[in-house]
PDB file of C-alpha atoms and ligand atoms in Angstrom:
ATOM      1  CA  MET A1466      73.483  67.727 102.066  1.00 82.00           C
ATOM      2  CA  LYS A1467      73.493  69.281  98.678  1.00 90.00           C
ATOM      3  CA  ILE A1468      69.984  70.361  97.460  1.00 96.00           C
ATOM      4  CA  ARG A1469      70.337  68.696  93.866  1.00 95.00           C
ATOM      5  CA  LYS A1470      66.550  68.421  92.682  1.00 97.00           C
ATOM      6  CA  ALA A1471      63.949  70.242  92.526  1.00 97.00           C
ATOM      7  CA  VAL A1472      60.202  69.408  91.992  1.00 98.00           C
ATOM      8  CA  PHE A1473      57.697  71.459  90.008  1.00 97.00           C
ATOM      9  CA  PRO A1474      53.713  70.678  90.029  1.00 96.00           C
ATOM     10  CA  VAL A1475      52.067  71.784  87.033  1.00 94.00           C
ATOM     11  CA  ALA A1476      49.583  69.293  86.743  1.00 91.00           C
ATOM     12  CA  GLY A1477      46.342  72.466  88.054  1.00 86.00           C
ATOM     13  CA  LEU A1478      44.043  73.195  85.092  1.00 85.00           C
ATOM     14  CA  GLY A1479      44.545  76.395  84.476  1.00 85.00           C
ATOM     15  CA  THR A1480      40.529  77.682  84.904  1.00 90.00           C
ATOM     16  CA  ARG A1481      41.247  81.143  86.030  1.00 92.00           C
ATOM     17  CA  PHE A1482      42.422  81.875  82.299  1.00 93.00           C
ATOM     18  CA  LEU A1483      39.692  79.714  80.319  1.00 94.00           C
ATOM     19  CA  PRO A1484      39.053  79.622  77.280  1.00 94.00           C
ATOM     20  CA  ALA A1485      43.460  80.532  76.829  1.00 92.00           C
ATOM     21  CA  THR A1486      44.112  77.725  78.649  1.00 91.00           C
ATOM     22  CA  LYS A1487      41.513  74.945  76.865  1.00 91.00           C
ATOM     23  CA  ALA A1488      44.267  73.422  74.889  1.00 90.00           C
ATOM     24  CA  SER A1489      47.350  74.817  75.845  1.00 93.00           C
ATOM     25  CA  PRO A1490      49.175  74.549  79.617  1.00 95.00           C
ATOM     26  CA  LYS A1491      49.130  78.133  81.384  1.00 95.00           C
ATOM     27  CA  GLU A1492      52.595  77.515  82.341  1.00 95.00           C
ATOM     28  CA  MET A1493      53.243  78.149  78.725  1.00 95.00           C
ATOM     29  CA  MET A1494      51.623  81.230  78.761  1.00 96.00           C
ATOM     30  CA  PRO A1495      54.396  83.830  77.888  1.00 96.00           C
ATOM     31  CA  LEU A1496      55.282  87.143  79.965  1.00 96.00           C
ATOM     32  CA  VAL A1497      56.407  88.893  77.022  1.00 96.00           C
ATOM     33  CA  ASP A1498      58.048  86.168  74.554  1.00 93.00           C
ATOM     34  CA  LYS A1499      58.854  83.367  77.537  1.00 93.00           C
ATOM     35  CA  PRO A1500      56.614  81.113  78.931  1.00 95.00           C
ATOM     36  CA  LEU A1501      56.090  81.085  82.729  1.00 96.00           C
ATOM     37  CA  ILE A1502      57.933  77.750  84.085  1.00 95.00           C
ATOM     38  CA  GLN A1503      60.810  78.797  82.179  1.00 93.00           C
ATOM     39  CA  TYR A1504      61.564  81.628  84.112  1.00 95.00           C
ATOM     40  CA  VAL A1505      60.907  79.604  86.907  1.00 96.00           C
ATOM     41  CA  VAL A1506      62.890  76.213  85.383  1.00 94.00           C
ATOM     42  CA  GLU A1507      66.145  78.823  85.287  1.00 92.00           C
ATOM     43  CA  GLU A1508      65.786  80.448  88.664  1.00 96.00           C
ATOM     44  CA  ALA A1509      65.866  76.820  89.815  1.00 95.00           C
ATOM     45  CA  ILE A1510      69.434  76.343  87.323  1.00 92.00           C
ATOM     46  CA  ASP A1511      70.795  79.962  88.549  1.00 93.00           C
ATOM     47  CA  ALA A1512      70.230  78.068  92.233  1.00 95.00           C
ATOM     48  CA  GLY A1513      72.537  74.995  91.062  1.00 93.00           C
ATOM     49  CA  ILE A1514      69.634  72.619  90.632  1.00 94.00           C
ATOM     50  CA  ARG A1515      70.654  69.616  88.544  1.00 90.00           C
ATOM     51  CA  GLU A1516      67.405  68.282  88.134  1.00 94.00           C
ATOM     52  CA  ILE A1517      63.906  68.454  87.418  1.00 95.00           C
ATOM     53  CA  ILE A1518      60.976  66.542  88.167  1.00 97.00           C
ATOM     54  CA  MET A1519      57.710  67.545  86.742  1.00 96.00           C
ATOM     55  CA  ILE A1520      54.479  66.486  87.502  1.00 96.00           C
ATOM     56  CA  THR A1521      52.405  66.909  84.863  1.00 95.00           C
ATOM     57  CA  GLY A1522      49.078  65.889  83.658  1.00 90.00           C
ATOM     58  CA  ARG A1523      46.667  65.454  80.457  1.00 87.00           C
ATOM     59  CA  GLY A1524      46.758  68.512  77.921  1.00 88.00           C
ATOM     60  CA  LYS A1525      50.590  69.396  79.528  1.00 91.00           C
ATOM     61  CA  ASN A1526      52.626  67.726  76.879  1.00 91.00           C
ATOM     62  CA  ALA A1527      53.529  71.290  75.658  1.00 93.00           C
ATOM     63  CA  ILE A1528      55.509  71.698  78.343  1.00 94.00           C
ATOM     64  CA  GLU A1529      58.022  68.349  77.741  1.00 92.00           C
ATOM     65  CA  ASP A1530      57.877  69.413  74.462  1.00 89.00           C
ATOM     66  CA  HIS A1531      59.352  73.099  75.506  1.00 89.00           C
ATOM     67  CA  PHE A1532      62.647  71.796  77.194  1.00 88.00           C
ATOM     68  CA  ASP A1533      63.058  69.346  74.416  1.00 83.00           C
ATOM     69  CA  ILE A1534      65.178  69.415  71.233  1.00 82.00           C
ATOM     70  CA  SER A1535      63.050  70.448  68.204  1.00 81.00           C
ATOM     71  CA  PHE A1536      64.453  69.194  65.429  1.00 81.00           C
ATOM     72  CA  GLU A1537      62.934  70.328  62.445  1.00 84.00           C
ATOM     73  CA  LEU A1538      62.855  74.196  63.648  1.00 85.00           C
ATOM     74  CA  GLU A1539      66.308  73.763  64.667  1.00 87.00           C
ATOM     75  CA  HIS A1540      67.251  72.526  61.209  1.00 85.00           C
ATOM     76  CA  THR A1541      65.245  75.468  59.297  1.00 89.00           C
ATOM     77  CA  LEU A1542      66.386  78.200  61.714  1.00 86.00           C
ATOM     78  CA  LYS A1543      69.943  76.637  60.821  1.00 87.00           C
ATOM     79  CA  GLY A1544      69.136  76.653  57.016  1.00 90.00           C
ATOM     80  CA  LYS A1545      68.297  79.951  57.732  1.00 89.00           C
ATOM     81  CA  ASN A1546      71.139  81.528  59.473  1.00 89.00           C
ATOM     82  CA  LYS A1547      69.306  82.672  62.112  1.00 89.00           C
ATOM     83  CA  ASN A1548      71.974  81.575  64.930  1.00 88.00           C
ATOM     84  CA  LYS A1549      70.950  83.993  67.715  1.00 85.00           C
ATOM     85  CA  LEU A1550      67.293  82.282  67.701  1.00 84.00           C
ATOM     86  CA  LEU A1551      68.583  78.826  67.901  1.00 85.00           C
ATOM     87  CA  GLU A1552      71.285  79.417  69.572  1.00 84.00           C
ATOM     88  CA  GLU A1553      68.256  80.681  72.502  1.00 79.00           C
ATOM     89  CA  VAL A1554      66.179  77.522  71.403  1.00 76.00           C
ATOM     90  CA  GLN A1555      68.900  75.007  71.903  1.00 79.00           C
ATOM     91  CA  LYS A1556      69.500  76.638  75.139  1.00 75.00           C
ATOM     92  CA  ILE A1557      65.826  75.722  76.556  1.00 72.00           C
ATOM     93  CA  SER A1558      66.788  71.592  75.710  1.00 72.00           C
ATOM     94  CA  ASN A1559      70.272  71.726  77.512  1.00 77.00           C
ATOM     95  CA  LEU A1560      69.398  73.604  80.547  1.00 73.00           C
ATOM     96  CA  VAL A1561      69.544  70.678  83.060  1.00 84.00           C
ATOM     97  CA  ASP A1562      67.779  67.010  83.139  1.00 89.00           C
ATOM     98  CA  PHE A1563      64.355  66.427  83.116  1.00 92.00           C
ATOM     99  CA  TRP A1564      61.931  63.825  84.313  1.00 94.00           C
ATOM    100  CA  TYR A1565      58.095  63.668  84.003  1.00 95.00           C
ATOM    101  CA  ILE A1566      55.718  62.236  85.635  1.00 95.00           C
ATOM    102  CA  ARG A1567      52.116  62.085  85.746  1.00 92.00           C
ATOM    103  CA  GLN A1568      49.802  63.181  88.690  1.00 90.00           C
ATOM    104  CA  LYS A1569      46.550  60.917  87.220  1.00 86.00           C
ATOM    105  CA  GLU A1570      43.892  62.781  89.462  1.00 85.00           C
ATOM    106  CA  PRO A1571      44.053  66.460  90.632  1.00 84.00           C
ATOM    107  CA  LEU A1572      44.467  65.850  94.354  1.00 91.00           C
ATOM    108  CA  GLY A1573      46.236  68.514  95.613  1.00 93.00           C
ATOM    109  CA  LEU A1574      49.845  70.362  95.801  1.00 95.00           C
ATOM    110  CA  GLY A1575      50.872  67.657  98.605  1.00 96.00           C
ATOM    111  CA  HIS A1576      49.034  64.280  96.662  1.00 96.00           C
ATOM    112  CA  ALA A1577      51.355  65.555  93.548  1.00 96.00           C
ATOM    113  CA  ILE A1578      54.812  66.155  95.988  1.00 97.00           C
ATOM    114  CA  LEU A1579      53.936  62.308  96.995  1.00 96.00           C
ATOM    115  CA  ARG A1580      54.657  61.029  93.497  1.00 95.00           C
ATOM    116  CA  THR A1581      58.180  62.040  93.579  1.00 96.00           C
ATOM    117  CA  LYS A1582      58.912  59.719  96.507  1.00 97.00           C
ATOM    118  CA  ASP A1583      61.020  57.273  94.811  1.00 96.00           C
ATOM    119  CA  LEU A1584      62.799  60.155  92.158  1.00 95.00           C
ATOM    120  CA  ILE A1585      63.841  62.060  95.258  1.00 97.00           C
ATOM    121  CA  GLY A1586      64.802  59.440  97.426  1.00 95.00           C
ATOM    122  CA  ASN A1587      66.447  60.245 100.692  1.00 96.00           C
ATOM    123  CA  GLU A1588      67.801  63.594  99.968  1.00 97.00           C
ATOM    124  CA  PRO A1589      66.567  67.814 101.004  1.00 98.00           C
ATOM    125  CA  PHE A1590      64.696  68.765  97.489  1.00 98.00           C
ATOM    126  CA  ALA A1591      62.614  72.515  96.019  1.00 98.00           C
ATOM    127  CA  VAL A1592      59.726  72.386  95.258  1.00 98.00           C
ATOM    128  CA  LEU A1593      58.746  75.697  92.786  1.00 98.00           C
ATOM    129  CA  LEU A1594      55.288  76.791  92.100  1.00 97.00           C
ATOM    130  CA  GLY A1595      54.910  78.311  88.885  1.00 94.00           C
ATOM    131  CA  ASP A1596      51.977  80.900  89.614  1.00 95.00           C
ATOM    132  CA  ASP A1597      54.628  82.922  91.728  1.00 97.00           C
ATOM    133  CA  ILE A1598      57.303  84.434  89.198  1.00 97.00           C
ATOM    134  CA  ILE A1599      59.569  86.517  91.922  1.00 98.00           C
ATOM    135  CA  TYR A1600      62.183  88.694  90.246  1.00 97.00           C
ATOM    136  CA  SER A1601      65.290  89.384  92.641  1.00 97.00           C
ATOM    137  CA  ASP A1602      69.215  89.908  92.851  1.00 96.00           C
ATOM    138  CA  ILE A1603      69.285  86.163  94.230  1.00 97.00           C
ATOM    139  CA  PRO A1604      67.278  83.238  92.819  1.00 98.00           C
ATOM    140  CA  VAL A1605      64.080  83.215  95.493  1.00 98.00           C
ATOM    141  CA  ILE A1606      65.116  79.342  96.243  1.00 98.00           C
ATOM    142  CA  ARG A1607      69.360  80.036  96.072  1.00 98.00           C
ATOM    143  CA  GLN A1608      68.031  82.449  98.773  1.00 98.00           C
ATOM    144  CA  LEU A1609      66.237  79.449 100.754  1.00 98.00           C
ATOM    145  CA  ILE A1610      68.840  77.354  99.667  1.00 98.00           C
ATOM    146  CA  ASP A1611      71.153  79.555 101.689  1.00 97.00           C
ATOM    147  CA  ILE A1612      68.864  79.008 104.736  1.00 97.00           C
ATOM    148  CA  TYR A1613      69.018  75.603 104.923  1.00 98.00           C
ATOM    149  CA  GLU A1614      72.418  75.312 104.198  1.00 97.00           C
ATOM    150  CA  ARG A1615      73.016  77.351 107.492  1.00 96.00           C
ATOM    151  CA  TYR A1616      70.459  75.725 109.559  1.00 96.00           C
ATOM    152  CA  ASN A1617      69.780  72.203 108.067  1.00 96.00           C
ATOM    153  CA  VAL A1618      65.797  72.357 108.616  1.00 97.00           C
ATOM    154  CA  SER A1619      63.518  72.662 106.034  1.00 98.00           C
ATOM    155  CA  VAL A1620      62.883  76.330 104.832  1.00 98.00           C
ATOM    156  CA  ILE A1621      59.794  77.866 103.367  1.00 98.00           C
ATOM    157  CA  ALA A1622      59.184  81.270 101.759  1.00 98.00           C
ATOM    158  CA  VAL A1623      56.767  83.975 103.379  1.00 98.00           C
ATOM    159  CA  GLU A1624      55.886  87.253 102.446  1.00 98.00           C
ATOM    160  CA  LYS A1625      53.963  89.973 104.287  1.00 97.00           C
ATOM    161  CA  ILE A1626      50.441  89.655 102.351  1.00 96.00           C
ATOM    162  CA  ASP A1627      47.774  92.821 103.080  1.00 95.00           C
ATOM    163  CA  ARG A1628      44.736  90.743 105.801  1.00 93.00           C
ATOM    164  CA  LYS A1629      42.608  91.687 102.424  1.00 94.00           C
ATOM    165  CA  GLU A1630      44.432  89.170 100.403  1.00 94.00           C
ATOM    166  CA  ILE A1631      45.401  86.410 103.081  1.00 97.00           C
ATOM    167  CA  SER A1632      43.046  83.412 102.237  1.00 96.00           C
ATOM    168  CA  SER A1633      44.459  82.616  99.224  1.00 95.00           C
ATOM    169  CA  TYR A1634      47.580  81.517 100.885  1.00 96.00           C
ATOM    170  CA  GLY A1635      48.981  79.668 103.142  1.00 96.00           C
ATOM    171  CA  VAL A1636      49.634  81.292 106.544  1.00 97.00           C
ATOM    172  CA  ILE A1637      51.770  80.632 109.166  1.00 97.00           C
ATOM    173  CA  GLU A1638      52.517  80.962 113.162  1.00 97.00           C
ATOM    174  CA  CYS A1639      55.955  81.719 113.516  1.00 96.00           C
ATOM    175  CA  LYS A1640      58.317  83.070 116.354  1.00 97.00           C
ATOM    176  CA  GLY A1641      61.246  85.346 114.983  1.00 96.00           C
ATOM    177  CA  ILE A1642      65.210  83.643 114.695  1.00 94.00           C
ATOM    178  CA  ASP A1643      67.308  85.934 112.987  1.00 92.00           C
ATOM    179  CA  ASP A1644      66.500  88.938 110.368  1.00 92.00           C
ATOM    180  CA  SER A1645      63.902  87.786 108.493  1.00 96.00           C
ATOM    181  CA  VAL A1646      64.016  83.670 109.423  1.00 97.00           C
ATOM    182  CA  TYR A1647      61.530  82.340 111.348  1.00 98.00           C
ATOM    183  CA  GLN A1648      60.528  79.109 113.032  1.00 98.00           C
ATOM    184  CA  VAL A1649      56.783  77.877 112.496  1.00 98.00           C
ATOM    185  CA  LEU A1650      54.609  76.829 114.852  1.00 98.00           C
ATOM    186  CA  ASP A1651      52.022  76.302 112.898  1.00 97.00           C
ATOM    187  CA  MET A1652      50.261  76.969 109.996  1.00 97.00           C
ATOM    188  CA  VAL A1653      46.828  76.776 108.173  1.00 96.00           C
ATOM    189  CA  GLU A1654      46.113  76.603 104.291  1.00 95.00           C
ATOM    190  CA  LYS A1655      43.642  79.358 103.481  1.00 95.00           C
ATOM    191  CA  PRO A1656      42.283  80.808 106.640  1.00 96.00           C
ATOM    192  CA  SER A1657      39.077  83.338 107.923  1.00 96.00           C
ATOM    193  CA  ILE A1658      40.659  86.976 107.777  1.00 95.00           C
ATOM    194  CA  SER A1659      40.213  86.262 111.371  1.00 95.00           C
ATOM    195  CA  GLU A1660      41.583  82.803 111.537  1.00 95.00           C
ATOM    196  CA  ALA A1661      44.805  83.711 110.051  1.00 96.00           C
ATOM    197  CA  PRO A1662      47.936  83.933 112.621  1.00 96.00           C
ATOM    198  CA  SER A1663      49.309  86.415 111.095  1.00 96.00           C
ATOM    199  CA  ASP A1664      50.036  88.806 107.471  1.00 96.00           C
ATOM    200  CA  LEU A1665      53.363  86.345 106.666  1.00 97.00           C
ATOM    201  CA  ALA A1666      51.643  84.213 103.623  1.00 98.00           C
ATOM    202  CA  ILE A1667      53.365  81.126 101.964  1.00 98.00           C
ATOM    203  CA  ILE A1668      54.939  81.732  99.180  1.00 98.00           C
ATOM    204  CA  GLY A1669      55.441  79.188  96.078  1.00 97.00           C
ATOM    205  CA  ARG A1670      59.417  78.295  97.129  1.00 98.00           C
ATOM    206  CA  TYR A1671      60.327  75.463  99.481  1.00 98.00           C
ATOM    207  CA  ILE A1672      62.901  73.310 100.574  1.00 98.00           C
ATOM    208  CA  LEU A1673      62.016  70.071 101.862  1.00 98.00           C
ATOM    209  CA  THR A1674      63.605  67.378 104.160  1.00 98.00           C
ATOM    210  CA  PRO A1675      62.190  63.605 102.771  1.00 97.00           C
ATOM    211  CA  GLU A1676      60.520  63.321 105.952  1.00 97.00           C
ATOM    212  CA  ILE A1677      58.058  65.254 104.209  1.00 98.00           C
ATOM    213  CA  PHE A1678      57.142  61.927 102.346  1.00 98.00           C
ATOM    214  CA  THR A1679      56.283  60.261 105.678  1.00 97.00           C
ATOM    215  CA  ALA A1680      54.657  63.213 106.414  1.00 97.00           C
ATOM    216  CA  LEU A1681      52.590  63.797 103.682  1.00 97.00           C
ATOM    217  CA  GLU A1682      51.308  59.929 104.182  1.00 96.00           C
ATOM    218  CA  LYS A1683      49.858  60.383 106.975  1.00 95.00           C
ATOM    219  CA  THR A1684      47.945  63.342 105.834  1.00 95.00           C
ATOM    220  CA  GLU A1685      44.154  63.076 105.247  1.00 94.00           C
ATOM    221  CA  PRO A1686      42.190  64.459 102.299  1.00 93.00           C
ATOM    222  CA  ASP A1687      40.387  67.894 102.477  1.00 92.00           C
ATOM    223  CA  LYS A1688      36.556  67.815 102.091  1.00 91.00           C
ATOM    224  CA  SER A1689      36.994  67.595  97.801  1.00 91.00           C
ATOM    225  CA  GLY A1690      39.716  64.568  98.215  1.00 92.00           C
ATOM    226  CA  GLU A1691      42.683  67.246  97.939  1.00 94.00           C
ATOM    227  CA  ILE A1692      46.047  66.645  99.942  1.00 96.00           C
ATOM    228  CA  HIS A1693      47.619  70.349 101.149  1.00 96.00           C
ATOM    229  CA  LEU A1694      50.850  70.515 101.374  1.00 97.00           C
ATOM    230  CA  THR A1695      50.551  72.823 103.865  1.00 97.00           C
ATOM    231  CA  TYR A1696      49.300  70.218 106.195  1.00 96.00           C
ATOM    232  CA  GLY A1697      51.902  67.747 105.521  1.00 97.00           C
ATOM    233  CA  LEU A1698      54.270  70.147 106.750  1.00 97.00           C
ATOM    234  CA  ARG A1699      52.214  70.342 109.778  1.00 96.00           C
ATOM    235  CA  HIS A1700      52.568  66.444 110.508  1.00 96.00           C
ATOM    236  CA  LEU A1701      56.273  66.986 109.953  1.00 97.00           C
ATOM    237  CA  LEU A1702      56.639  69.979 112.163  1.00 97.00           C
ATOM    238  CA  LYS A1703      55.801  67.189 114.860  1.00 95.00           C
ATOM    239  CA  GLN A1704      59.036  65.610 114.448  1.00 95.00           C
ATOM    240  CA  GLN A1705      61.070  68.468 112.846  1.00 97.00           C
ATOM    241  CA  VAL A1706      61.782  72.241 113.071  1.00 98.00           C
ATOM    242  CA  ILE A1707      60.419  73.971 109.826  1.00 98.00           C
ATOM    243  CA  TYR A1708      61.875  77.874 109.287  1.00 98.00           C
ATOM    244  CA  ALA A1709      60.654  80.209 107.047  1.00 98.00           C
ATOM    245  CA  PHE A1710      62.454  83.286 104.769  1.00 98.00           C
ATOM    246  CA  GLN A1711      61.049  86.673 104.165  1.00 98.00           C
ATOM    247  CA  PHE A1712      62.542  86.097 100.467  1.00 98.00           C
ATOM    248  CA  LYS A1713      64.307  89.606  98.598  1.00 98.00           C
ATOM    249  CA  GLY A1714      62.772  90.334  95.771  1.00 98.00           C
ATOM    250  CA  LYS A1715      59.023  91.278  93.835  1.00 98.00           C
ATOM    251  CA  ARG A1716      56.830  88.532  93.510  1.00 98.00           C
ATOM    252  CA  TYR A1717      54.112  88.293  91.120  1.00 97.00           C
ATOM    253  CA  ASP A1718      50.673  86.188  91.343  1.00 96.00           C
ATOM    254  CA  ALA A1719      50.441  85.216  87.953  1.00 95.00           C
ATOM    255  CA  GLY A1720      48.390  82.706  88.444  1.00 93.00           C
ATOM    256  CA  ASN A1721      45.664  85.498  88.424  1.00 93.00           C
ATOM    257  CA  LYS A1722      44.771  87.810  85.230  1.00 95.00           C
ATOM    258  CA  LEU A1723      45.735  91.317  87.181  1.00 96.00           C
ATOM    259  CA  GLY A1724      48.851  89.925  88.604  1.00 96.00           C
ATOM    260  CA  PHE A1725      49.761  88.062  85.396  1.00 97.00           C
ATOM    261  CA  LEU A1726      49.134  91.744  83.868  1.00 97.00           C
ATOM    262  CA  LYS A1727      51.293  93.609  86.131  1.00 98.00           C
ATOM    263  CA  ALA A1728      54.025  90.459  85.665  1.00 98.00           C
ATOM    264  CA  THR A1729      54.021  91.341  81.645  1.00 97.00           C
ATOM    265  CA  VAL A1730      53.848  95.074  81.858  1.00 97.00           C
ATOM    266  CA  GLU A1731      56.579  95.769  84.596  1.00 98.00           C
ATOM    267  CA  PHE A1732      58.879  92.641  82.467  1.00 97.00           C
ATOM    268  CA  ALA A1733      58.540  94.725  79.447  1.00 97.00           C
ATOM    269  CA  LEU A1734      59.764  97.704  80.819  1.00 97.00           C
ATOM    270  CA  ARG A1735      62.552  96.185  82.178  1.00 96.00           C
ATOM    271  CA  ARG A1736      63.702  94.867  78.999  1.00 96.00           C
ATOM    272  CA  PRO A1737      66.644  96.635  76.925  1.00 95.00           C
ATOM    273  CA  ASP A1738      65.593  95.860  73.527  1.00 95.00           C
ATOM    274  CA  LEU A1739      61.883  96.643  74.672  1.00 96.00           C
ATOM    275  CA  GLY A1740      61.224  98.899  78.042  1.00 96.00           C
ATOM    276  CA  ASP A1741      62.370 102.538  76.776  1.00 96.00           C
ATOM    277  CA  ASP A1742      59.800 101.703  73.468  1.00 96.00           C
ATOM    278  CA  PHE A1743      56.977 100.277  75.994  1.00 96.00           C
ATOM    279  CA  ARG A1744      57.518 102.741  78.430  1.00 96.00           C
ATOM    280  CA  GLU A1745      56.800 105.959  75.970  1.00 95.00           C
ATOM    281  CA  TYR A1746      53.825 104.181  75.300  1.00 96.00           C
ATOM    282  CA  LEU A1747      52.509 103.490  78.449  1.00 95.00           C
ATOM    283  CA  LYS A1748      53.340 107.056  79.325  1.00 94.00           C
ATOM    284  CA  GLY A1749      51.113 108.700  75.635  1.00 92.00           C
ATOM    285  CA  LEU A1750      47.972 105.932  76.713  1.00 91.00           C
ATOM    286  CA  GLU A1751      44.727 108.020  76.434  1.00 83.00           C
ATOM    287  CA  LEU A1752      42.126 105.466  77.281  1.00 73.00           C
TER     288      LEU A1752
HETATM  289  C1  G1P B2537      49.508  77.024  96.789  1.00 55.73           C
HETATM  290  C2  G1P B2537      49.857  76.624  98.614  1.00 55.73           C
HETATM  291  C3  G1P B2537      49.514  77.714  99.575  1.00 55.73           C
HETATM  292  C4  G1P B2537      50.484  78.706  98.903  1.00 55.73           C
HETATM  293  C5  G1P B2537      50.467  79.522  97.554  1.00 55.73           C
HETATM  294  C6  G1P B2537      51.296  80.508  96.980  1.00 55.73           C
HETATM  295  O1  G1P B2537      48.157  77.371  97.234  1.00 55.73           O
HETATM  296  O2  G1P B2537      48.301  75.495  99.239  1.00 55.73           O
HETATM  297  O3  G1P B2537      49.843  77.072 100.674  1.00 55.73           O
HETATM  298  O4  G1P B2537      50.270  79.562  99.908  1.00 55.73           O
HETATM  299  O5  G1P B2537      50.431  77.793  96.630  1.00 55.73           O
HETATM  300  O6  G1P B2537      51.228  80.087  96.061  1.00 55.73           O
HETATM  301  P1  G1P B2537      47.153  77.955  95.500  1.00 55.73           P
HETATM  302  O7  G1P B2537      47.838  78.972  95.010  1.00 55.73           O
HETATM  303  O8  G1P B2537      48.219  76.334  94.375  1.00 55.73           O
HETATM  304  O9  G1P B2537      46.050  77.523  95.490  1.00 55.73           O
END
């Protein structure tokens, strides 16, 4: 079955970027001049996704406005003959169909995804987490769709991570199937270094079969009341095979300050209109 829908959980509070995120969503922070969320939405669209479901929360209205028509702005740009900017602004609202669901309480990624059960229905779908920004030739979610189309099972993106940082991720235990393709045998959410079953960490791109919803319904919340997607996937494993794919691309963890800074610098250096001047500036820096 074709993957047409993608889920974007964007209800997180963004506490790591306070005070910047006090009154505006972390997903709207820009890398150069484009909000983080738009990079990920464009990745989905380039991969052939035609419907996007965002799970939002309080204070996230700017995301809805960003992907909507902005009548006053378009009118002003038209009046001033700023056609290039007008095109850029209109392109965003014409991208695809957007749906918004509110997650009333921060009860975890699994809980957020469960909210989309009725909108997704009985078809496989993609999940993209906005903290993971990935620069690649082929959109990473497309790479996962290709694996899904080959094997017809849920597919999760993984990356080899330095053991020191493994405790920030879901980690898989697996066996190799093909070049960069693994069969998941088990998984654990944010293990200690000694408990991590491998150095393959789950990155925020997933293709999920609709059976994930019943699996999530069976998933117990943790001590803080959160339902983890990783543990929903663990339930799904009892019923279905899950594969992991070591994607090709450079990932930035834009959910932490250093990762965000690295992404900003590298995306700016890649820009044809800024790259050369910015590189010269960086070379000459004396601090
Ligand atoms: C989530 C998942 C985790 C995954 C990570 C990827 O964690 O729960 O399994 O490794 O995304 O970015 P979060 O970063 O939201 O705490």
